[in-house]
Short mmCIF file of C-alpha atoms in Angstrom, two decimals:
data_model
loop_
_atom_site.label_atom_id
_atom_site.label_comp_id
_atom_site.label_asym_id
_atom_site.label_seq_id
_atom_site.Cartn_x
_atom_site.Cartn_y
_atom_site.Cartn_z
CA UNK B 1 0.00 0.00 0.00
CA UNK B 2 1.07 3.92 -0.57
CA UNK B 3 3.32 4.91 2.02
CA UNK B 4 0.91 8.46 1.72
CA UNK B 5 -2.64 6.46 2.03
CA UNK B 6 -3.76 8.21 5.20
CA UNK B 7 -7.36 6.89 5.07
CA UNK B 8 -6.36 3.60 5.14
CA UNK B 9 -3.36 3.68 7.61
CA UNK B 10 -6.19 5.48 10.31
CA UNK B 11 -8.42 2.32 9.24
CA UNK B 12 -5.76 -0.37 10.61
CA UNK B 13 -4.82 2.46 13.20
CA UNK B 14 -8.78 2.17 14.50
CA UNK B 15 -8.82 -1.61 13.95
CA UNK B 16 -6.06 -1.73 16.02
CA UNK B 17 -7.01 0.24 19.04
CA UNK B 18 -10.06 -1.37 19.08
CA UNK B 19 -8.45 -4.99 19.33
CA UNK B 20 -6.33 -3.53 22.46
CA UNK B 21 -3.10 -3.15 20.31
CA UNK B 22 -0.96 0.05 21.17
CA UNK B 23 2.71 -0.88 19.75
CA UNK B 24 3.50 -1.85 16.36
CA UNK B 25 6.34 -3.98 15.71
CA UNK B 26 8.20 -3.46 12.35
CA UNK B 27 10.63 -6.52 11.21
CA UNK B 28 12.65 -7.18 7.83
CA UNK B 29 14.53 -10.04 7.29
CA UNK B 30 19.00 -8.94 7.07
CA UNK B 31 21.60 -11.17 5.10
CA UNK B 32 20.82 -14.73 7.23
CA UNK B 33 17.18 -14.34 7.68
CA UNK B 34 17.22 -12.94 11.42
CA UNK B 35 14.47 -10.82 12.27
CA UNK B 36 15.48 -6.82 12.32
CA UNK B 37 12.89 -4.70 13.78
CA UNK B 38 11.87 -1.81 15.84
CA UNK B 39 8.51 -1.32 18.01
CA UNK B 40 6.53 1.42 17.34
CA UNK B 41 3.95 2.96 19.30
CA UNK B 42 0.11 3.07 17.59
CA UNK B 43 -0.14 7.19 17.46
CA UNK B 44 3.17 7.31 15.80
CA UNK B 45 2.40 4.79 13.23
CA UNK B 46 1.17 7.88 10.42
CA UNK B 47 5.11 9.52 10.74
CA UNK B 48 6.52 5.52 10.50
CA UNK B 49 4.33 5.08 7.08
CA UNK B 50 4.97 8.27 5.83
CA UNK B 51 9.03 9.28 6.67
CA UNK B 52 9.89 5.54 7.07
CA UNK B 53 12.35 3.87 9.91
CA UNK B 54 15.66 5.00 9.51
CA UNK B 55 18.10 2.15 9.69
CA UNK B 56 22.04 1.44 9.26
CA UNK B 57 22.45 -0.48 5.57
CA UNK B 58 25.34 -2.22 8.03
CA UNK B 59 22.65 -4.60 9.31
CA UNK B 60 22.84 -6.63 6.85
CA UNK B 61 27.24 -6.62 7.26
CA UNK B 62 26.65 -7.33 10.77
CA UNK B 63 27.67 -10.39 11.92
CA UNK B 64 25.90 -12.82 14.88
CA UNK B 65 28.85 -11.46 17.04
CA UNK B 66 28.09 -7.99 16.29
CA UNK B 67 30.81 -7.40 14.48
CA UNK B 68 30.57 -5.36 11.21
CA UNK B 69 31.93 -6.82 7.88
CA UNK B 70 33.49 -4.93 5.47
CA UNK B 71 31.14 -5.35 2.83
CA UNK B 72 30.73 -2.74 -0.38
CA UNK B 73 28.41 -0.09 0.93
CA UNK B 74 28.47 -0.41 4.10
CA UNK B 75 32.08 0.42 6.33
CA UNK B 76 32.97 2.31 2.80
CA UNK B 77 30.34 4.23 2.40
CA UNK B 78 30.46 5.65 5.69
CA UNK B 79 27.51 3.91 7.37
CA UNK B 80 24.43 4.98 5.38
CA UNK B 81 20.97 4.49 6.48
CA UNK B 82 18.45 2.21 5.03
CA UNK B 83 14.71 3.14 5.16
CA UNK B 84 11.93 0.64 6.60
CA UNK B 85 8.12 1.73 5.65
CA UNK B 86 5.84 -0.83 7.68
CA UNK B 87 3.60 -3.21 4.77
CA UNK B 88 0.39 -2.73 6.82
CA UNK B 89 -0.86 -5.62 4.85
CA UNK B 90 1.20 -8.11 6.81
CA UNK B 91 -0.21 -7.50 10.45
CA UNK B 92 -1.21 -9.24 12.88
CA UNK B 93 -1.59 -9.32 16.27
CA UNK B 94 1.27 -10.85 18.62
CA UNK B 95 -0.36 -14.47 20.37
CA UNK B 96 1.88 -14.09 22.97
CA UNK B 97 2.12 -10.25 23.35
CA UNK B 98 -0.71 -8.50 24.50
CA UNK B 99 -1.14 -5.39 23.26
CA UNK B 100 1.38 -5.86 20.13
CA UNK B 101 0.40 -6.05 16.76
CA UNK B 102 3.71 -7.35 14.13
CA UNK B 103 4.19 -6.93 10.28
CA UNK B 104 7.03 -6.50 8.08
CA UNK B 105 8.48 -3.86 6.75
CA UNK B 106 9.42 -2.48 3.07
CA UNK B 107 13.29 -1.89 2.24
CA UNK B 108 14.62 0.76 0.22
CA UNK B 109 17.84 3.18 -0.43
CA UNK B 110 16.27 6.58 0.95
CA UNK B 111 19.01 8.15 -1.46
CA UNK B 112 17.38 6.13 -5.09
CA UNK B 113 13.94 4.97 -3.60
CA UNK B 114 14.81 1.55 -4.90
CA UNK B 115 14.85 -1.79 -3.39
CA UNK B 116 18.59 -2.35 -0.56
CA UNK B 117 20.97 -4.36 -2.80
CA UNK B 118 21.01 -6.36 -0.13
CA UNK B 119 17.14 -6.88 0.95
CA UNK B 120 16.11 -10.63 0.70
CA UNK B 121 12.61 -9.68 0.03
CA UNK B 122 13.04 -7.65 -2.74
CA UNK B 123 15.91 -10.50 -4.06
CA UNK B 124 12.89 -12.86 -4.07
CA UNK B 125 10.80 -10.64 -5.95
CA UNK B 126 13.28 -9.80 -8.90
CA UNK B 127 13.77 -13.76 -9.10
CA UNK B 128 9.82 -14.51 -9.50
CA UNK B 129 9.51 -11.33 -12.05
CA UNK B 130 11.91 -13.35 -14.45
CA UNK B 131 9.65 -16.41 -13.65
CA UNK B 132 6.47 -14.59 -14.27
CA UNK B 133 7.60 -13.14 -18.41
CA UNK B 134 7.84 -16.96 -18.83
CA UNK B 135 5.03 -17.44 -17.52
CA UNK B 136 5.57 -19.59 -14.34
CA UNK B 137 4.43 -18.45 -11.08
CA UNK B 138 6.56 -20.57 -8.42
CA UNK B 139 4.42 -22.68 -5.52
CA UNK B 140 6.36 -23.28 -2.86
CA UNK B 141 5.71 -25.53 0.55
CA UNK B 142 7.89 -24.97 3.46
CA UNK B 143 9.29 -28.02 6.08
CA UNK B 144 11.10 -26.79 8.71
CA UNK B 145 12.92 -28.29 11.69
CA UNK B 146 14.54 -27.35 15.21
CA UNK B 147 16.10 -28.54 17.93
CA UNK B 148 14.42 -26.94 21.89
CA UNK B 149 17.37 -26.89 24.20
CA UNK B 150 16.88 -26.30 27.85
CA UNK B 151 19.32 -24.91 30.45
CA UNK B 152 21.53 -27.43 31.45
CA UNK B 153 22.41 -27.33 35.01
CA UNK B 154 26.32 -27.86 34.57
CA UNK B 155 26.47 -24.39 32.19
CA UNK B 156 25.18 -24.18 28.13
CA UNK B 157 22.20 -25.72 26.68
CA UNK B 158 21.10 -29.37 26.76
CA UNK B 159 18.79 -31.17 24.50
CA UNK B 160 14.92 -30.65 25.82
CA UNK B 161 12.94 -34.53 26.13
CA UNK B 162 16.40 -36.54 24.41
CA UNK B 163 14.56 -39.91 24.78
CA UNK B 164 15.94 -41.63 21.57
CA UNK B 165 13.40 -43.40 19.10
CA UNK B 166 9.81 -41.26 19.41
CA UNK B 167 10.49 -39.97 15.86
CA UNK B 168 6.89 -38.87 14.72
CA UNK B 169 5.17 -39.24 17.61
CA UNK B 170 3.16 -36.22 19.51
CA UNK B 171 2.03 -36.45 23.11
CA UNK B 172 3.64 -36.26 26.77
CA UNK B 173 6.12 -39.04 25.48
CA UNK B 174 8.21 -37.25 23.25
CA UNK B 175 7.25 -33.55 25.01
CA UNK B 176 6.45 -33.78 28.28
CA UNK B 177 5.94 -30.12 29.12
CA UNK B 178 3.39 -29.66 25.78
CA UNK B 179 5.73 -27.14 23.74
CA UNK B 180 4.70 -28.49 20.59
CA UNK B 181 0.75 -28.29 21.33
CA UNK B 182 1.43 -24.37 22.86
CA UNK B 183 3.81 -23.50 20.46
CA UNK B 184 1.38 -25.15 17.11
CA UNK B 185 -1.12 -23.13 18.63
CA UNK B 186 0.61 -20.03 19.18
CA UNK B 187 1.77 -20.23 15.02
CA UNK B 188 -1.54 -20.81 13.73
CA UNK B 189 -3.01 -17.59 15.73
CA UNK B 190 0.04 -15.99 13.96
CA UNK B 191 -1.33 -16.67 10.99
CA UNK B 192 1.69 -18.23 9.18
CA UNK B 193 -0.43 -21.82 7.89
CA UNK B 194 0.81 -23.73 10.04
CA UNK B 195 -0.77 -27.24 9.01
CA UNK B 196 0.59 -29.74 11.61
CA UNK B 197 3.79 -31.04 13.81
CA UNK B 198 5.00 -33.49 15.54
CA UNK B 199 8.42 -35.13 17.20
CA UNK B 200 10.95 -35.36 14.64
CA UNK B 201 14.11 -37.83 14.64
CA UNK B 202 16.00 -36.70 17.00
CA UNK B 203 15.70 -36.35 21.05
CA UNK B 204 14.23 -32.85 20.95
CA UNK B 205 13.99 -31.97 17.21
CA UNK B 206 10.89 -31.02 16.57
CA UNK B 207 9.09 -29.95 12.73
CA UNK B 208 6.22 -28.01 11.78
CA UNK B 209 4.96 -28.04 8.12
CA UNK B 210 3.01 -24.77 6.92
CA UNK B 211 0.94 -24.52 3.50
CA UNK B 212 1.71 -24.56 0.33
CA UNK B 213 1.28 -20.57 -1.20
CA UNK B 214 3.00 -18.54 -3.77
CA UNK B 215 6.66 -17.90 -3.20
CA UNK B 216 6.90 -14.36 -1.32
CA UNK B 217 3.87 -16.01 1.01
CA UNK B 218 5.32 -19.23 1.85
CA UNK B 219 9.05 -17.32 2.35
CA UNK B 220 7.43 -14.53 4.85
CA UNK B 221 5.22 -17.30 6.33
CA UNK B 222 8.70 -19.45 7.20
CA UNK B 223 10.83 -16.18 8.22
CA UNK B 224 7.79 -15.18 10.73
CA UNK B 225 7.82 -18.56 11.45
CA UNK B 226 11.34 -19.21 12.49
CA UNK B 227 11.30 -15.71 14.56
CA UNK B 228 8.26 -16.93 16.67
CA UNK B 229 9.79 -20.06 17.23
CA UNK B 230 12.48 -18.93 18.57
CA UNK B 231 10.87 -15.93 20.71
CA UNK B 232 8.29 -18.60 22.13
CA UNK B 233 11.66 -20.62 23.13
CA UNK B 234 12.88 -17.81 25.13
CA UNK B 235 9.12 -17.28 27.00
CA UNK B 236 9.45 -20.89 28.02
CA UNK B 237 13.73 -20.23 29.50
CA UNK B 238 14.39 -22.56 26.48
CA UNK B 239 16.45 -22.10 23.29
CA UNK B 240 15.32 -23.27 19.90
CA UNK B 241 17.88 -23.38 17.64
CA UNK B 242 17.51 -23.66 13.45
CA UNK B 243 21.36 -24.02 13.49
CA UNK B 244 22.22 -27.00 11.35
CA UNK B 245 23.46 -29.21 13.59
CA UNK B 246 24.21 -28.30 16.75
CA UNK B 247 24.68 -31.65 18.85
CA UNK B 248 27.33 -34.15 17.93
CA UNK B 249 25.71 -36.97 18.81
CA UNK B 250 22.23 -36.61 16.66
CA UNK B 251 21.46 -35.60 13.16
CA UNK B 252 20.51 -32.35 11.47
CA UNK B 253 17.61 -29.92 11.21
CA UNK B 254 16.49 -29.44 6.98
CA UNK B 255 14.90 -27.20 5.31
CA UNK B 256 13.05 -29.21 2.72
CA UNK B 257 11.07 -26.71 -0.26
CA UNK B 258 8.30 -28.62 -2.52
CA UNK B 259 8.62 -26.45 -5.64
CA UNK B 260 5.74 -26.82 -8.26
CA UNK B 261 4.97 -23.94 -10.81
CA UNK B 262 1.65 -22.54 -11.80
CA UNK B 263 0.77 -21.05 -15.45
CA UNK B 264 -1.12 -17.82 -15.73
CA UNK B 265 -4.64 -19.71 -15.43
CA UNK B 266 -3.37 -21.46 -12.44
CA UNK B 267 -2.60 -25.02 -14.10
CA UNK B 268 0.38 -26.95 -12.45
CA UNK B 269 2.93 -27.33 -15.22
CA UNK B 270 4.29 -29.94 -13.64
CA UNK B 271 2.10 -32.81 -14.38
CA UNK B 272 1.27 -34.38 -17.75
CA UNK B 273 -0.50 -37.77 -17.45
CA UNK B 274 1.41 -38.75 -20.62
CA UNK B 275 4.75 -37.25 -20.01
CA UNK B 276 7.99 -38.75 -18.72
CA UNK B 277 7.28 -40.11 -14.66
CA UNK B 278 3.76 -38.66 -15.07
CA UNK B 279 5.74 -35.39 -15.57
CA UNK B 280 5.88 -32.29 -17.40
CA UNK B 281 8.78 -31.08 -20.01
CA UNK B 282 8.70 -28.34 -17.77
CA UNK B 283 8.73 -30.33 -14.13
CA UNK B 284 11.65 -32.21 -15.76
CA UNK B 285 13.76 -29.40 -16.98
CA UNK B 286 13.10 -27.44 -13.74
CA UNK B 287 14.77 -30.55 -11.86
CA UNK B 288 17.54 -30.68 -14.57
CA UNK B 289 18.01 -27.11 -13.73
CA UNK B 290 17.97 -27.37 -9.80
CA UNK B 291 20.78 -30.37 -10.53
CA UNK B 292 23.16 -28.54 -12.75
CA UNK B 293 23.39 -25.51 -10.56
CA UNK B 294 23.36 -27.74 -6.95
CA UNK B 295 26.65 -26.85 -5.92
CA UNK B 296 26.07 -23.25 -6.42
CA UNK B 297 22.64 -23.56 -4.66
CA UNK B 298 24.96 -25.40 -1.16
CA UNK B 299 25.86 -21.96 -0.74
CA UNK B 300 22.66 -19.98 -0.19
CA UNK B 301 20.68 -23.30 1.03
CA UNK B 302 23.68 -24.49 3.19
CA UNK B 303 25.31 -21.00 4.16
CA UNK B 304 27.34 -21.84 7.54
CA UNK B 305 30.16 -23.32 8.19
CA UNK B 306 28.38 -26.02 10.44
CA UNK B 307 25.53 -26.90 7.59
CA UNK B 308 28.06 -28.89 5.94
CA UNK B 309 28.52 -31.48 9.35
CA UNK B 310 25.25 -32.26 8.75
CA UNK B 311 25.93 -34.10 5.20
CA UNK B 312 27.27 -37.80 5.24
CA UNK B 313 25.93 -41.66 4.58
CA UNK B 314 22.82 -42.77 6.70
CA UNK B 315 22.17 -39.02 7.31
CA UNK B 316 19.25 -38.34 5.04
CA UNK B 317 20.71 -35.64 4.45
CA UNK B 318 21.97 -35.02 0.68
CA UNK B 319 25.12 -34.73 -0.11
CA UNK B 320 25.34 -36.02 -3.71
CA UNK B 321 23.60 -34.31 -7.15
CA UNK B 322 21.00 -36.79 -7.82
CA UNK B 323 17.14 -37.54 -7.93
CA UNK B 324 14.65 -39.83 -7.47
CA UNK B 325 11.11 -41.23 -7.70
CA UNK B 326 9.48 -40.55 -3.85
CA UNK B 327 13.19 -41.68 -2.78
CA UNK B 328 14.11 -39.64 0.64
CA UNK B 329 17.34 -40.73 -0.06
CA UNK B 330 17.93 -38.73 -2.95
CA UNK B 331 18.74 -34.72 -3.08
CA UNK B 332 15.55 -34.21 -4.93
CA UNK B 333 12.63 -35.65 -4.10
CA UNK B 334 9.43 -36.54 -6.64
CA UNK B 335 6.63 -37.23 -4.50
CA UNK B 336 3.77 -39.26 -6.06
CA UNK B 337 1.06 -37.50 -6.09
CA UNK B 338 0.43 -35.68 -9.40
CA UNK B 339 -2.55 -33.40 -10.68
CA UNK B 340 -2.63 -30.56 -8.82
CA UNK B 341 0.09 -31.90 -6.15
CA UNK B 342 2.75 -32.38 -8.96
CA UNK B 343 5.85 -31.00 -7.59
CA UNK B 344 9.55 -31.47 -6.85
CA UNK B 345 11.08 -32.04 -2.87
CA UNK B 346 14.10 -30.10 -2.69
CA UNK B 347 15.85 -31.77 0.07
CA UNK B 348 19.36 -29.85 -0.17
CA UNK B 349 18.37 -27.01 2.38
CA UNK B 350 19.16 -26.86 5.95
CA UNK B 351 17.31 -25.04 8.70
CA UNK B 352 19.70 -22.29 9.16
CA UNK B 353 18.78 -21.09 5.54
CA UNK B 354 17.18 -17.69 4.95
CA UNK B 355 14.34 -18.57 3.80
CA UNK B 356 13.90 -15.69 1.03
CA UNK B 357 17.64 -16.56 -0.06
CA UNK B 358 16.51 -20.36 -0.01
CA UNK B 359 13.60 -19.62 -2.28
CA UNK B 360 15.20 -17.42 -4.39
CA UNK B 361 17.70 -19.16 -5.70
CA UNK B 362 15.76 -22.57 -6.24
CA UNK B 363 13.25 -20.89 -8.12
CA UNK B 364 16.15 -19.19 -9.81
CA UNK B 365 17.88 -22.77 -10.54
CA UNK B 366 14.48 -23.89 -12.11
CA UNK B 367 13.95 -21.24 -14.38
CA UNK B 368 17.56 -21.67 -15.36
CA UNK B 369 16.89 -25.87 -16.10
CA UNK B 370 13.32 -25.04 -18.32
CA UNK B 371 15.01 -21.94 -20.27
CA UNK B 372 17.81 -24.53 -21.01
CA UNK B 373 15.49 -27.54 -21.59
CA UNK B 374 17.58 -30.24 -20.79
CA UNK B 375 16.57 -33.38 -19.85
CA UNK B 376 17.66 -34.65 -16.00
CA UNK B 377 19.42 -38.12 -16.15
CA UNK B 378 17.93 -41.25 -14.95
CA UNK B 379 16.36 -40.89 -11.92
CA UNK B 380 18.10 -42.84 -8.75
CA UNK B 381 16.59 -46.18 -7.59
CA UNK B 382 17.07 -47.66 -4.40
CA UNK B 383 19.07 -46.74 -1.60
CA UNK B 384 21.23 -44.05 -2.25
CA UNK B 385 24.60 -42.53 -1.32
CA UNK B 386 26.47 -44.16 -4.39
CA UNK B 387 29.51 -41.77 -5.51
CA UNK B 388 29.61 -44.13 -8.58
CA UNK B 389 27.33 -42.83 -9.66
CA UNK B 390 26.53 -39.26 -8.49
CA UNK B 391 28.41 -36.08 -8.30
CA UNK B 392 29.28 -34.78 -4.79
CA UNK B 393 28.10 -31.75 -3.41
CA UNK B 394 30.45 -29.09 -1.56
CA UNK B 395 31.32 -30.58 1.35
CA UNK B 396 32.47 -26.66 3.03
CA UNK B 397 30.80 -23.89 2.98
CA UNK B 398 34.21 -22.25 1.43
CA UNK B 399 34.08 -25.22 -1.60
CA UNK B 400 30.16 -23.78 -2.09
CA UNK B 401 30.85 -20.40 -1.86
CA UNK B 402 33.92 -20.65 -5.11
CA UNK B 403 30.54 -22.20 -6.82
CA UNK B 404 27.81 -20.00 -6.43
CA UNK B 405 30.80 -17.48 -7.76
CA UNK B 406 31.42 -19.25 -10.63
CA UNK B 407 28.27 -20.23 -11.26
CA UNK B 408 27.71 -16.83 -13.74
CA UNK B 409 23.94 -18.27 -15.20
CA UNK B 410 22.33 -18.47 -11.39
CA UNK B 411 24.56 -15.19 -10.25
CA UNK B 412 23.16 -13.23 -13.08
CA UNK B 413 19.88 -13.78 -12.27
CA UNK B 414 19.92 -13.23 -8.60
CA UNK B 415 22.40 -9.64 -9.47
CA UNK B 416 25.73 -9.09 -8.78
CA UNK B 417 24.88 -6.60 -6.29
CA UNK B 418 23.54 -9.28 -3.94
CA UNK B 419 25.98 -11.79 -4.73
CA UNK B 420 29.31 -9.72 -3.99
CA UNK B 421 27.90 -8.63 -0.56
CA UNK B 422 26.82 -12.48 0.35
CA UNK B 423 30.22 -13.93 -1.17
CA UNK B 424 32.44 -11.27 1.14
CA UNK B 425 29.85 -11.63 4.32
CA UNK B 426 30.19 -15.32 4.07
CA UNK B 427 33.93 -15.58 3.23
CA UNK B 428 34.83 -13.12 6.54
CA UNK B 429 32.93 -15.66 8.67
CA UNK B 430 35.04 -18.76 7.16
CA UNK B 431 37.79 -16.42 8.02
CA UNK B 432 36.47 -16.12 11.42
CA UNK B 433 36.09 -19.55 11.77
CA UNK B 434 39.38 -20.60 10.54
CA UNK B 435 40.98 -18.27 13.36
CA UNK B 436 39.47 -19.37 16.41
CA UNK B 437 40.41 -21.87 18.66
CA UNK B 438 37.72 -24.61 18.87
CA UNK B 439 36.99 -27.01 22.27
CA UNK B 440 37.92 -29.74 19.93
CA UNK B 441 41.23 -28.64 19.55
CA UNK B 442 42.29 -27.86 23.10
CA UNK B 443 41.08 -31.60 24.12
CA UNK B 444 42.55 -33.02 20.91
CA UNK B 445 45.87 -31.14 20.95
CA UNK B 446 46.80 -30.06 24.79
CA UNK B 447 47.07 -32.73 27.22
CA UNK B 448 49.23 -34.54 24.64
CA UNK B 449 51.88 -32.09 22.94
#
């Protein structure tokens, strides 16, 4: 909506005030999908719409340390400001915060007026604008996972209900304090289509699927999604983490994406009774495409240094370039229904993922694969894991990030802009990593030399 629509920001002003709501919280998504946002108070909501939140463009630079990254425009260009206008489309009220209404905010260089070079959002946008002159409009169905630590009494964070071997199970077996039945509740009143969840594999991972929508939906849905989580967490003196893998002794958290495409009318293009695997040309090339540009896509769907410890044999998670027929073993996924619920599983993605960036670039990677038209290879049967026969992925993030950068097709699409500030961002925190003494290290290395 118009930043200068005063009749209509008094009408969500009155609708507001009416349901009890006197603060206004305004959040964006930065560079890794964490929630940026300021609260503003109901009577000062006109000046927010109108002038805008002034913000430092260094957000997105800033590291989860608070340190700020010397990335083009930011440091160089002597901290500039970004500009926030709330989308008063997106609210809704706050389950667990009386009096607090959320939505998310608009992103643009005060200076030009256009979109931040950096903004996921907007990224996301610019990708699905390409899809639409061809035609496609991208469907996209998130699955999310996380692991709910609790304060362990000996210092850090401990695994919440680690009973081994309730994987997809609900009830006081698998979560004896109810978080999942609080927390599903909490989600749907936040309006984010939630659909259902349950006890995932591991002692206190836990996964909540939401509905299927167009792309921009289904990414705000997960990113308001994964902040709620985590602020529910906190209300509870817990810690829910999307981090990859953060436990050595258990698996990983995904971030699986069904991808289908709709035509103008609405049709799936992805099914075709008579077509290859009851599929499409265009299903088929969009999976060619999401294969040949795989290792670029590790980058943005695996984009920490920990993602890649959650790849390996008898993981289920992917680490080789292949697909199959309703195979969970395989990095993408066909499920079997067809009709309307044609689609491809995208299994690459882990949890930590920014879920605009995540989106983004696999609907980028598709486009890419039906513009080309290539056919994928056979499709994987049986158990899988076979470097025979499949191409590995990157197994570092640093081996990902040289591909997205020489992958020119899928950088070209998503704009060199946004792809030199995530490349340096991302390379600064390998640098980061490769500098810091780990616990490993010190237990490895000092009793012994």
């Amino acid at each position: 909506m118009s930043a200068h629509d005063s009749e209509e920001v008094r009408r969500h002003m009155d609708r507001l005030a009416a349901d009890g709501i006197d603060v206004v919280r305004v959040t964006y998504p930065d560079l890794i999908g964490t929630d940026r946002a300021r609260d503003v108070l109901l009577e000062e909501l006109p000046r927010a719409c109108e002038h805008g939140l002034a913000f430092c463009r260094a957000v997105y630079h800033t590291s989860p340390q608070g340190d700020v990254v010397p990335v083009s425009g930011g440091l160089d260009a002597g901290l500039p400001d970004i500009c926030v206008r709330p989308d008063l489309d997106t609210l809704v009220p706050l389950p667990w915060e009386p009096g607090v209404a959320a939505c998310l905010g608009e992103v643009v260089d005060p200076a030009t007026g256009a979109p931040a070079p950096e903004s996921p959002r907007d990224l996301l946008r610019s990708v699905l604008a390409r899809c639409a002159e061809h035609g496609l409009r991208p469907v996209v169905g998130p699955e999310l996972e996380y692991f709910l630590c609790e304060p362990d009494p000996s210092g850090g964070w401990r695994r919440y209900a680690p009973d081994p071997g309730v994987v997809y199970t609900a009830g006081l077996r698998a979560d004896p304090d109810n978080h999942l039945l609080r927390t599903l509740r909490h989600v749907r009143d936040l309006k984010v289509g939630a659909l259902s969840g349950n006890h995932e594999f591991d002692g206190g991972q836990i996964e909540i699927n939401l509905v299927h929508s167009d792309a921009v939906s289904a990414a705000d849905r997960s990113f308001r999604f994964k902040a709620a989580i985590k602020e529910l967490a906190r209300q509870e003196g817990r810690l829910a983490t999307f981090m990859a893998k953060p436990f050595n002794d258990a698996g990983g958290s995904g971030f699986h994406l069904h991808l289908s495409c709709d035509d103008e009318e609405g049709r799936n293009t992805f099914d075709d009774p008579s077509g290859a695997y009851g599929l499409s040309a265009t299903a088929r090339h969009a999976v060619a495409g999401v294969l040949a540009h795989a290792p670029a896509l590790a980058a943005l769907l695996n984009p920490t240094v920990n993602s890649y410890k959650r790849f390996g044999p008898d993981t289920l998670a992917p680490w080789l370039i292949d697909w199959g027929l309703d195979n969970r073993s395989a990095m993408v996924r066909i499920p079997p229904e067809r009709g309307t619920g044609a689609r491809l599983e995208l299994r690459l993605g882990d949890a930590s993922a920014n879920p605009y960036l995540a989106i983004a670039a696999t609907t980028a990677a598709a486009l890419l694969g039906v513009l080309a038209g290539e056919e994928p290879p056979a499709p994987l049967e049986g158990y899988g894991y076979d470097t025979a026969r499949s191409a590995v992925l990157p197994q570092t993030l640093p081996a990902a990030l040289d591909a997205l950068e020489a992958d020119t097709a899928l950088t070209d699409l998503l704009g060199k802009g946004f792809t030199t500030s995530f490349l340096s961002y991302k390379r600064d925190e390998v640098e980061r990593f490769h500098r810091h003494v780990t616990d490993w290290e010190f237990t490895e290395y000092a009793y012994h030399l």
